[in-house]
Coordinates of C-alpha atoms and ligand atoms in Angstrom, one line a residue:
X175 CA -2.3 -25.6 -14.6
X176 CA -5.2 -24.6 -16.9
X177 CA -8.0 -22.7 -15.9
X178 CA -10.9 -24.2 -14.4
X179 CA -14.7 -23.4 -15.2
X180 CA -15.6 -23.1 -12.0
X181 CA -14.4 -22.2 -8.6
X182 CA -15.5 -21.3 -4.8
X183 CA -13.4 -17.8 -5.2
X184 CA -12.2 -16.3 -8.2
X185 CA -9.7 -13.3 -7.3
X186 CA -8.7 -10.9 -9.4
X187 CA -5.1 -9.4 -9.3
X188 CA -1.9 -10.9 -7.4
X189 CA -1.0 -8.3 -5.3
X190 CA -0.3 -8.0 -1.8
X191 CA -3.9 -8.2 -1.0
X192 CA -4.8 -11.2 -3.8
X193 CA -1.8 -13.1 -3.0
X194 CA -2.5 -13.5 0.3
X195 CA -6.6 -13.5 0.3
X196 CA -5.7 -16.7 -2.1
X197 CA -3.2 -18.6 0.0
X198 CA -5.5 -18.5 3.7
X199 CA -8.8 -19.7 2.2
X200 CA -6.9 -22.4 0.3
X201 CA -5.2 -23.4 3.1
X202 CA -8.8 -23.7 4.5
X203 CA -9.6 -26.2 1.9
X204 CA -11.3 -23.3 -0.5
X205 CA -11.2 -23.9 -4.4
X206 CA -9.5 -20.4 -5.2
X207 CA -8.5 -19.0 -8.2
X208 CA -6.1 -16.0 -8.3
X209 CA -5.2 -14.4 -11.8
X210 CA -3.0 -11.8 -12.4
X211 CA -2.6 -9.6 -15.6
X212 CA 1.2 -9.4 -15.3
X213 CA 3.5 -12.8 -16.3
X214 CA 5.6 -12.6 -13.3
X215 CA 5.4 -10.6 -9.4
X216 CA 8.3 -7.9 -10.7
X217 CA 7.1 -4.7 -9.4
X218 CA 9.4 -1.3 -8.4
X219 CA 8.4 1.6 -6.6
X220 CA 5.1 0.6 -4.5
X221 CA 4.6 0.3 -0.7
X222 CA 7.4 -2.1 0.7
X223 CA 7.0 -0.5 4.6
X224 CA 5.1 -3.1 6.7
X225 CA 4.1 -1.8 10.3
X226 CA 4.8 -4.0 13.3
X227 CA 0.9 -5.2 13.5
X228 CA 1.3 -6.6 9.8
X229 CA 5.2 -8.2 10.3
X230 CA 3.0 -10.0 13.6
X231 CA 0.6 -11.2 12.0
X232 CA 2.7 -12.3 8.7
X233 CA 4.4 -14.9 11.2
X234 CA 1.4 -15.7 13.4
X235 CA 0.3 -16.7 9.8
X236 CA 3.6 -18.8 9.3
X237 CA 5.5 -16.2 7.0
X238 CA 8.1 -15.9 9.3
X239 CA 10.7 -18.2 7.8
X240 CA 10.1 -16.4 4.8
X241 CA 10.5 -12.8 5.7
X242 CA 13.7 -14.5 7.7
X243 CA 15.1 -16.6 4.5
X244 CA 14.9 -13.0 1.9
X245 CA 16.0 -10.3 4.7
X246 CA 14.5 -7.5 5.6
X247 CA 15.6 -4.0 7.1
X248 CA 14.0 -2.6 10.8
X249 CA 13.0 0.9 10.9
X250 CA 13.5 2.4 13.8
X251 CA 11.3 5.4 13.7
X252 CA 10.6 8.5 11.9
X253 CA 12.1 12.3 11.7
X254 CA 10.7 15.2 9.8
X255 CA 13.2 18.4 9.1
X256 CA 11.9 21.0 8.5
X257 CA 13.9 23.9 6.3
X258 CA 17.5 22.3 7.8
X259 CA 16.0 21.8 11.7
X260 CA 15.2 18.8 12.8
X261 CA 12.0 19.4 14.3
X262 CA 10.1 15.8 14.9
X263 CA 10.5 12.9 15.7
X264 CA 8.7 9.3 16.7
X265 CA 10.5 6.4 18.2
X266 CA 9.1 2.9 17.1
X267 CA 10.9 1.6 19.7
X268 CA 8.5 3.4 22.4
X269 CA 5.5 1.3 21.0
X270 CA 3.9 -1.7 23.0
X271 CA 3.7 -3.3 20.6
X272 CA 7.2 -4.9 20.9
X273 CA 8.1 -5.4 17.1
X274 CA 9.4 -2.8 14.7
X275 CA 7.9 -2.1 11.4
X276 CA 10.3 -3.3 8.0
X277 CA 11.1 -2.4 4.9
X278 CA 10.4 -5.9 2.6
X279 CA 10.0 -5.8 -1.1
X280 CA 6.9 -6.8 -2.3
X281 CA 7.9 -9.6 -5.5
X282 CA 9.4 -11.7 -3.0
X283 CA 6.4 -11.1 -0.2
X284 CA 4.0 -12.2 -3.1
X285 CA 6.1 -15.2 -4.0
X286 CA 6.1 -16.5 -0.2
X287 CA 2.2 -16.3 -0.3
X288 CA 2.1 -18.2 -3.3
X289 CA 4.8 -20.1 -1.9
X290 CA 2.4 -20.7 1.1
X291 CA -0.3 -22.2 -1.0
X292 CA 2.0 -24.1 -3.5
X293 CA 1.1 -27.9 -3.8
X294 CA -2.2 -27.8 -2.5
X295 CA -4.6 -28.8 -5.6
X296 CA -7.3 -26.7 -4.4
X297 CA -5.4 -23.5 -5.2
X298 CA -4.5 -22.4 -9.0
X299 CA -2.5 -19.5 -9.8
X300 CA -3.3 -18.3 -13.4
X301 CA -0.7 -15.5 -14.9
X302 CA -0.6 -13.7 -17.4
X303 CA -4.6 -13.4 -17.9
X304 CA -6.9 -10.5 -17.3
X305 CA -10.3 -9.6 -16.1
X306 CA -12.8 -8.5 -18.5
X307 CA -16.2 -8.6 -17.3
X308 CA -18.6 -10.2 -14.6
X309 CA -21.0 -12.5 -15.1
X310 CA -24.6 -11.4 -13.6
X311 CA -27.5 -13.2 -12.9
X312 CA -30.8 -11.7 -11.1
X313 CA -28.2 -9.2 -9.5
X314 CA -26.2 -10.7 -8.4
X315 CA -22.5 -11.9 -9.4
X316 CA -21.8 -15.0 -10.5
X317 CA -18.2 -15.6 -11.8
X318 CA -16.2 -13.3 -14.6
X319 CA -14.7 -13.2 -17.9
X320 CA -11.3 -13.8 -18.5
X321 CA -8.9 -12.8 -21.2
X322 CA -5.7 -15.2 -21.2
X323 CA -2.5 -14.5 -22.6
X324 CA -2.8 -16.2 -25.8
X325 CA -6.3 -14.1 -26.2
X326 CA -8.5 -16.8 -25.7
X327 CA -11.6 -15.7 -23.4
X328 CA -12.9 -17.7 -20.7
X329 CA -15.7 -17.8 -18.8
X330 CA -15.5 -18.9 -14.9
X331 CA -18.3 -19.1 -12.7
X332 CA -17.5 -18.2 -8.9
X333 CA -19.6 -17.8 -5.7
X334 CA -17.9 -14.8 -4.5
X335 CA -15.6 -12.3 -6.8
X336 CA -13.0 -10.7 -5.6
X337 CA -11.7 -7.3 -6.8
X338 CA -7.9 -6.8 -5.4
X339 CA -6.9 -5.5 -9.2
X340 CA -5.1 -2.1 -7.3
X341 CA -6.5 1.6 -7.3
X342 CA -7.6 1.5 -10.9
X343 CA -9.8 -1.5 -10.5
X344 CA -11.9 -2.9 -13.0
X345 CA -13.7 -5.1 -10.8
X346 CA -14.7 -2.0 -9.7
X347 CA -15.7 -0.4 -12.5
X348 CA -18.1 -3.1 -13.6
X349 CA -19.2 -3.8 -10.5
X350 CA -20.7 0.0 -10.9
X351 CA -19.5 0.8 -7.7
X352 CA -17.8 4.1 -8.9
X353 CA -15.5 6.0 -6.6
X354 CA -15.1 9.2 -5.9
X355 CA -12.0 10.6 -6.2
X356 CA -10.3 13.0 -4.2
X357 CA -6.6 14.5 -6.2
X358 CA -4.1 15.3 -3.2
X359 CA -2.4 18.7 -4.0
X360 CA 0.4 17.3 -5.7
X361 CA 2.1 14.1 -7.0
X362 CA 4.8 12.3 -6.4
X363 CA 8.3 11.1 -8.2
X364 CA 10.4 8.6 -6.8
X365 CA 13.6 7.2 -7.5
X366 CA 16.8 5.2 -5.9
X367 CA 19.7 5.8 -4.5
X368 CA 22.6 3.9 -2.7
X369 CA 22.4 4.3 0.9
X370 CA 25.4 4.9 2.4
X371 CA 27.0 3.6 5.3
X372 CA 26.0 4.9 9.1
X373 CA 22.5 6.3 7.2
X374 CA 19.9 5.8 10.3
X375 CA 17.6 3.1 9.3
X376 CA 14.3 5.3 9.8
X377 CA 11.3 7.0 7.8
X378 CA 12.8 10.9 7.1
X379 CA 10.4 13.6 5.8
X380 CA 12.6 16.4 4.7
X381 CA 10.6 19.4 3.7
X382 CA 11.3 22.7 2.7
X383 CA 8.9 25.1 2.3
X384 CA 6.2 23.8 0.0
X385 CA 8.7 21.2 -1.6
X386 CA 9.4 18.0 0.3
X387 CA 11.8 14.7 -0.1
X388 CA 10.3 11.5 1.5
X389 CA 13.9 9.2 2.4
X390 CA 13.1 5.6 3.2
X391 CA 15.9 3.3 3.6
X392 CA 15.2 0.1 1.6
X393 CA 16.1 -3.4 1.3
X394 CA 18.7 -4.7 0.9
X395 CA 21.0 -0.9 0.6
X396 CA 19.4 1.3 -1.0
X397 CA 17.2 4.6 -0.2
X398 CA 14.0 5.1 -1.7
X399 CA 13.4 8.4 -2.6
X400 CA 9.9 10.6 -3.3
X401 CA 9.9 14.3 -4.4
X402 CA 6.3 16.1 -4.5
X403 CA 5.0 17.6 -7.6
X404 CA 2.2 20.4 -8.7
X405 CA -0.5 18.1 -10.1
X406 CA -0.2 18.2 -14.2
X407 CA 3.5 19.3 -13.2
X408 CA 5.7 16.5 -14.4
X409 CA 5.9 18.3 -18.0
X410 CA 6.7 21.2 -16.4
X411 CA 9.7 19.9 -14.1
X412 CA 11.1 17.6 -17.2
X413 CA 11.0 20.8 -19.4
X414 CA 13.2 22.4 -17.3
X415 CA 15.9 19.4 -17.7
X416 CA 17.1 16.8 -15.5
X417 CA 19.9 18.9 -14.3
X418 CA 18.1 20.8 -13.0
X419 CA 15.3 18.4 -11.3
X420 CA 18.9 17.0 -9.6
X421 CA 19.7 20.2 -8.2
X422 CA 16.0 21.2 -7.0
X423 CA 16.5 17.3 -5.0
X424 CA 20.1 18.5 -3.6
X425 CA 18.7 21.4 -2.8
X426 CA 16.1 20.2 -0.6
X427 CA 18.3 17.4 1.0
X428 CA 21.8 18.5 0.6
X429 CA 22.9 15.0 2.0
X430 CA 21.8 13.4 -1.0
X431 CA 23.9 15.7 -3.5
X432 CA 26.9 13.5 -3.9
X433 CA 24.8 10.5 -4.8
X434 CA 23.2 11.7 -7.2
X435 CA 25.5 12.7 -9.7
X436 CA 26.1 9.0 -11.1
X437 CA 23.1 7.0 -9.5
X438 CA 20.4 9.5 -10.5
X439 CA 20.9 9.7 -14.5
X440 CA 17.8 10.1 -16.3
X441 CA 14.1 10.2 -15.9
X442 CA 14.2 6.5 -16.9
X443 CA 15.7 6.2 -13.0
X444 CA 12.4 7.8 -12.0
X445 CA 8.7 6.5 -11.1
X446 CA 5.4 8.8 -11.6
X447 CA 2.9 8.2 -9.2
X448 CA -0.5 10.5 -9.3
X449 CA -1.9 10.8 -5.6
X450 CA -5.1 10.4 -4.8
X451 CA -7.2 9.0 -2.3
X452 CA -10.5 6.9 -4.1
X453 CA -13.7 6.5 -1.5
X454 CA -16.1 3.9 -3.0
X455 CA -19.8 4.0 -1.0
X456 CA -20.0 0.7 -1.0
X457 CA -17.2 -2.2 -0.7
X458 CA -19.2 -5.4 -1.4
X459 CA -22.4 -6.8 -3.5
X460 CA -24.0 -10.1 -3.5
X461 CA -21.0 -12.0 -5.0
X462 CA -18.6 -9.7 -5.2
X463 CA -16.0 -8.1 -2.4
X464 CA -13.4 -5.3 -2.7
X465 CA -10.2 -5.5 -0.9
X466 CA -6.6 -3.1 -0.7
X467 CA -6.2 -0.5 -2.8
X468 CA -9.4 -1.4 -4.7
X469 CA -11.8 -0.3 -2.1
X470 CA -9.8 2.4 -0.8
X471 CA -7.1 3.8 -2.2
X472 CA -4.6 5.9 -0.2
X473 CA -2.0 8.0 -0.9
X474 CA 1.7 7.2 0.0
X475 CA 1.8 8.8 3.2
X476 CA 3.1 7.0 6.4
X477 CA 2.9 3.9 4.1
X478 CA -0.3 2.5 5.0
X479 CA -1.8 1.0 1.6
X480 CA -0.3 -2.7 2.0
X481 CA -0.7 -2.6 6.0
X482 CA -4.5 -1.6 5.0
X483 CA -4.5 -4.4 2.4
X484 CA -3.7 -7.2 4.9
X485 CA -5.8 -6.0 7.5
X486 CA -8.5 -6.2 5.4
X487 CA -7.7 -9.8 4.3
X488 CA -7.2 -11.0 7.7
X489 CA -10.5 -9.8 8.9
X490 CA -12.2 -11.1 5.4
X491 CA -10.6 -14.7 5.6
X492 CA -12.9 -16.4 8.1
X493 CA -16.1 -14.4 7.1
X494 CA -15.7 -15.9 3.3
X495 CA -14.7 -19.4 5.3
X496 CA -18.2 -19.2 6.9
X497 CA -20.0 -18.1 4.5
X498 CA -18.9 -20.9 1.9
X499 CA -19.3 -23.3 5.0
X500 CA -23.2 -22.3 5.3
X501 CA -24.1 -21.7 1.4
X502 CA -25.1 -24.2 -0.7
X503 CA -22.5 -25.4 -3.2
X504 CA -24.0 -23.1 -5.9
X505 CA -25.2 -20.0 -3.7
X506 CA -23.4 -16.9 -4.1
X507 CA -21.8 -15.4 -0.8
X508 CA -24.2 -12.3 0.3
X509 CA -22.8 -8.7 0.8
X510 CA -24.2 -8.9 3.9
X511 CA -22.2 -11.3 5.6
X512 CA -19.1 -8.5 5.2
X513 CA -21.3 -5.4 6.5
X514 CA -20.4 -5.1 10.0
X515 CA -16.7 -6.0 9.1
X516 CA -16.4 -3.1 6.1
X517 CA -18.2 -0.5 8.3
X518 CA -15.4 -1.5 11.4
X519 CA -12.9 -1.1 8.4
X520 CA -14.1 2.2 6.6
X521 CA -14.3 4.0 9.9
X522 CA -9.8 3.3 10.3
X523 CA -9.3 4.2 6.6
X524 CA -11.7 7.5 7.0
X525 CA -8.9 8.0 10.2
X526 CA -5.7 7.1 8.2
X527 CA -6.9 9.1 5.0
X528 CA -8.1 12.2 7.0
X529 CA -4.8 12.4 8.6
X530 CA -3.1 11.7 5.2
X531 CA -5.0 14.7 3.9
X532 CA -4.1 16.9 7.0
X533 CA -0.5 15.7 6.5
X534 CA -0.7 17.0 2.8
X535 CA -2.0 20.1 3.4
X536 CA 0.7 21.0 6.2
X537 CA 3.3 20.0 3.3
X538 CA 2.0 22.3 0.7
X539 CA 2.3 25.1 3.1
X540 CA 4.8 27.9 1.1
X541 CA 4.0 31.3 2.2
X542 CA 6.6 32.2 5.5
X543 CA 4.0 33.1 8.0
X544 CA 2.8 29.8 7.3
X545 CA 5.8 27.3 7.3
X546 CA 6.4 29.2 10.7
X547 CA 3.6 28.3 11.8
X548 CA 4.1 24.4 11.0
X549 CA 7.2 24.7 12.5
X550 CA 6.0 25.9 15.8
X551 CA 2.8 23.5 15.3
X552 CA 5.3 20.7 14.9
X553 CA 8.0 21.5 17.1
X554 CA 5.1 21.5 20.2
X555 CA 3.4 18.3 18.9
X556 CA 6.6 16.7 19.5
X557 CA 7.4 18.0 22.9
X558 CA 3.8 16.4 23.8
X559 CA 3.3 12.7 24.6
X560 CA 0.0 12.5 22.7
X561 CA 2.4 12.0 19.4
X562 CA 2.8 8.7 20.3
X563 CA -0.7 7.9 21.1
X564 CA -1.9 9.4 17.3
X565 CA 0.9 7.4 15.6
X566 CA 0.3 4.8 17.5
X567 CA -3.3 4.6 16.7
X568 CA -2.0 5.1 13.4
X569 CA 0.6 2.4 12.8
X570 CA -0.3 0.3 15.7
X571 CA -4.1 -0.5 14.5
X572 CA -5.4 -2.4 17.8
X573 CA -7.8 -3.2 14.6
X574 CA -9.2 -7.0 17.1
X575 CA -8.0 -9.0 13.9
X576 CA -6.2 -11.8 15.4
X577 CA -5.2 -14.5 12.3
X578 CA -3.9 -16.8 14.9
X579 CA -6.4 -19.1 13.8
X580 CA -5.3 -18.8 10.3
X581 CA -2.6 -21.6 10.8
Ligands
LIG872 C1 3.1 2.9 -8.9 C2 2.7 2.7 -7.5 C3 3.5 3.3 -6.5 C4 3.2 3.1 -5.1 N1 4.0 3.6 -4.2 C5 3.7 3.5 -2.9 C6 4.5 4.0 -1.9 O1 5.6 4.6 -2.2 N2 4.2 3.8 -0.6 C7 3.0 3.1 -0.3 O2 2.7 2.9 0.9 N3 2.2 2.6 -1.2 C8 2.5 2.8 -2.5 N4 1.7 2.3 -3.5 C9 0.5 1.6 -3.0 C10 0.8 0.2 -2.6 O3 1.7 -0.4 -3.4 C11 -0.5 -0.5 -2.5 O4 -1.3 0.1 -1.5 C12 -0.5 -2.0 -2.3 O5 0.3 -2.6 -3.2 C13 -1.9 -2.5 -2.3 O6 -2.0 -3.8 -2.6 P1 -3.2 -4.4 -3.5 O7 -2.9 -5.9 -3.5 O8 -4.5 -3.9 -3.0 O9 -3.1 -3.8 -4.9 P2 -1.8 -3.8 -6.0 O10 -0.6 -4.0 -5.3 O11 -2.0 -2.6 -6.9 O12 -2.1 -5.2 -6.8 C14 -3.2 -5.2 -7.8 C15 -2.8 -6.3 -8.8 O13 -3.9 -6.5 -9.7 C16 -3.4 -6.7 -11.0 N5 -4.4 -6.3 -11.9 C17 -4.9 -5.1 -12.2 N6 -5.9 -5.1 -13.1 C18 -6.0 -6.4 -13.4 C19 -6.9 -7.1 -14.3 N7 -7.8 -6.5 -15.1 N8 -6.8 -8.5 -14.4 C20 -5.9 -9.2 -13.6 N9 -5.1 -8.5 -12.8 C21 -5.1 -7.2 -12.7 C22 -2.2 -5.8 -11.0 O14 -1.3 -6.1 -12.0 C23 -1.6 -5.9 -9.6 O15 -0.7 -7.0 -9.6 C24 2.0 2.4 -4.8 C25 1.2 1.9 -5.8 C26 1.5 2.0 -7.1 C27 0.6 1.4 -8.2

C-alpha cells in the first residue's frame, strides 16, 4: 500500500510500543500510519520478559490466541546467588495477581499487532521507510518527512506525531526535547545458549563480586544470557581473546561451562548493549507524543522497557481517541490533553529507574567488606515479607489502566 499524504496519526517506528499504539486506534476507526525503518520485524537480543499485568491486558485486548497459537514460556519467579549462595529469591506465584509473567519474543508479538489491524483500510503499515524531519507550523507539529526505501522523500501531514523510534529517537531529537542521559556503571553483553533439560524456568541473577551473569530462560529452549561490562570496556575484554571472555562466564556461573564450549563460538554469537537510562523533561508537544523507550529509556534490569512501553500505550489509546473525536478534522491534538496521564506515568518510571539504579550500584559492589554487606543486606530483605510488596509494586503496576474497553 503506498503512502498516503495525509493521515489522523502518523507513528514513527514498529516496535512494541508503535505496533501496538497503531493497531487499537485503528481498530477505533483512526486513519494511522505506522512506518518502520527496518524491511521486516526480525530483531535479537531486546526485552522478550512480559510481566503478568501486560500478558492480562494483551488478551483483554484480544491477543490471546496469538500469544496461545506461537508459545510462550512461564517464569516462575526470580533467584539471585550471590558468590555460590543462593541468597534471594521471589515467587511469582505469591502475587495476586493470578497470572505469571512470560518470556515471548518480540518479531512474532509485533506481527500479531499488525496481524490485529490487518484488513482494516484505515490502517497502513509502511516498511522499510524512515523518519527525517517534522513539519512545523506556528509551533506546533504538523505531520513529518519521510525517506522511503527507494530514497524518494515524502511529505505526510498528521494531527498528532508519534515518536516510538526506540532510545535513540529522532522524533526526539527534532522535536528538541533533548534528554538527559544518565550512563549506568557498566554495560552489558548478551548471548545464547541451549537450555538444558530440568533448568528452572525463572529470572537468575548470578553475581560475583563486582561481575554478574543475568540467566533468563527463553522461548522456545534456549537461555538468554547477559554479562556486565566497565563502560568503554568491550575493547578491553575482546583484547584479551574470546577464550578467555568464556572462561571469565564459566567462572561466574560454573553451570554454564559445558555449554559453552560449542554454542558460544565467537563474538559474532554476542550482542553489545550500552546501558543507560535517558529522562526527557517533557514527553509531549502540541502534535507530537513520545511513547516506550523514546520517552524514557531504561536499562535492562528486571525487564521493564516493553512492560513500560504498553502501559504507556494503553493509557494513551483513549486520550488520542478523544481527542481526535473533539478536534476538528484539521486541528492538531494538544500536549495538554496527555498532561495528567504523563505526570501519573513519569512518577512509576522515576520508581522503576531509581530502583534500577539502586540495583546497579549494589552489583558493582567489589571491595569484600562491601559484597558482605550485600549479602547480609540481601539475605534479610528476603527473610522479610516487604520483598514482595516492592516487587510487587514493581512488576505488578496497579497502574488503573484497564484496556477492557479496547475490544
Ligand atoms: C539492542 C537492545 C537490547 C535490549 N535488551 C533488552 C533486554 O535484555 N531486556 C529488556 O527488558 N529490554 C531490552 N531492550 C529494551 C527493549 O527492547 C525496549 O524497552 C522495547 O523494545 C521498547 O519498545 P519500543 O517500541 O519503545 O522501542 P523499540 O523496540 O526500540 O522500537 C523502536 C522501533 O523504531 C524503529 N526506528 C528507529 N528509528 C526510526 C526512524 N528514523 N524511522 C523509522 N523507524 C525507526 C526501530 O527500527 C524500531 O523498530 C533492549 C533494546 C535494544 C535496542
Amino acid at each position: 500500500m503506498g503512502i498516503p499524504n495525509e493521515t489522523d496519526v502518523l507513528i514513527v517506528g514498529s516496535g512494541p510500543a508503535g505496533a501496538l499504539l497503531g493497531c487499537l486506534l485503528a481498530r477505533r476507526g483512526i486513519d494511522v500510519l505506522v512506518v518502520e525503518k527496518q524491511p521486516d520485524f526480525e530483531r535479537d537480543f531486546r526485552g522478550e520478559s512480559l510481566a503478568a499485568p501486560s500478558v492480562i491486558a494483551l488478551r483483554r485486548l484480544g491477543f490471546g490466541p496469538a500469544l496461545e497459537r506461537h508459545g510462550y514460556l512461564e517464569s516462575s519467579g526470580v533467584t539471585m546467588w550471590l558468590e555460590g549462595r543462593r541468597i534471594f529469591h521471589v515467587d511469582y506465584n505469591r502475587f495476586s495477581v493470578g497470572t505469571l509473567p512470560i518470556e515471548f519474543p518480540q518479531p512474532p508479538l509485533i506481527r500479531a499487532f499488525h496481524e490485529g489491524a490487518a484488513g482494516l483500510p484505515n490502517h497502513t503499515f509502511a516498511a522499510g521507510t524512515r523518519f527525517t524531519g517534522l513539519l512545523e507550523k506556528d509551533g506546533a507539529v504538523r505531520g513529518a518527512v519521510l525517506k522511503q526505501g527507494d530514497g524518494t522523500a515524502v511529505e505526510v501531514a498528521a494531527r498528532l506525531v508519534v515518536g516510538a523510534d526506540g532510545r535513540f529517537s529522532k522524533v526526539r531529537k527534532a522535536a528538541g526535547l533533548d534528554p538527559e542521559i544518565a550512563q549506568a556503571e557498566r554495560d552489558l553483553l548478551s548471548f545464547r545458549l541451549p537450555r538444558p533439560d530440568g533448568w528452572a524456568l525463572e529470572s537468575e541473577l548470578v553475581v560475583d563480586h563486582d561481575r554478574h551473569l543475568a540467566v533468563l530462560p527463553t522461548y522456545p529452549d534456549a537461555l538468554r544470557v547477559s554479562h556486565n561490562l566497565p563502560k568503554k570496556g568491550l575493547g578491553a575484554l575482546r583484547k584479551a581473546g574470546f577464550d578467555s571472555f568464556r572462561e571469565r562466564v564459566a567462572a561466574i556461573d560454573p553451570r554454564l561451562a559445558p555449554l559453552l564450549e560449542g554454542h558460544l563460538r565467537s563474538w559474532d554469537d554476542t550482542s553489545f548493549l550500552e546501558v543507560f537510562n535517558a529522562q526527557v523533561d517533557q514527553w509531549a508537544r502540541d502534535g507530537l507524543v513520545l511513547v516506550g523507550d523514546a520517552s524514557h529509556t531504561c536499562t535492562p534490569t528486571l525487564g521493564q522497557g516493553v512492560n513500560l512501553a504498553f502501559q504507556d500505550v494503553v493509557g494513551l489509546t483513549p486520550l488520542i481517541a478523544a481527542a481526535l473525536a473533539r478536534g476538528e478534522r484539521d486541528g492538531v491534538v494538544r500536549a495538554g490533553v496527555f498532561a495528567a496521564f504523563l505526570a501519573e506515568r513519569r512518577k512509576h518510571k522515576d520508581f522503576v529507574t531509581g530502583f534500577q539504579r539502586r540495583q546497579e550500584s549494589s552489583l558493582a559492589m567489589s571491595t569484600p567488606w562491601q559484597t558482605a554487606l550485600r549479602r547480609a543486606r540481601m539475605r534479610t530483605l528476603n527473610a522479610l515479607p516487604v520483598k514482595y510488596r516492592v516487587f510487587d509494586r514493581l512488576l505488578n503496576l496497579p497502574h488503573g489502566i484497564d484496556p477492557a474497553d479496547e475490544r
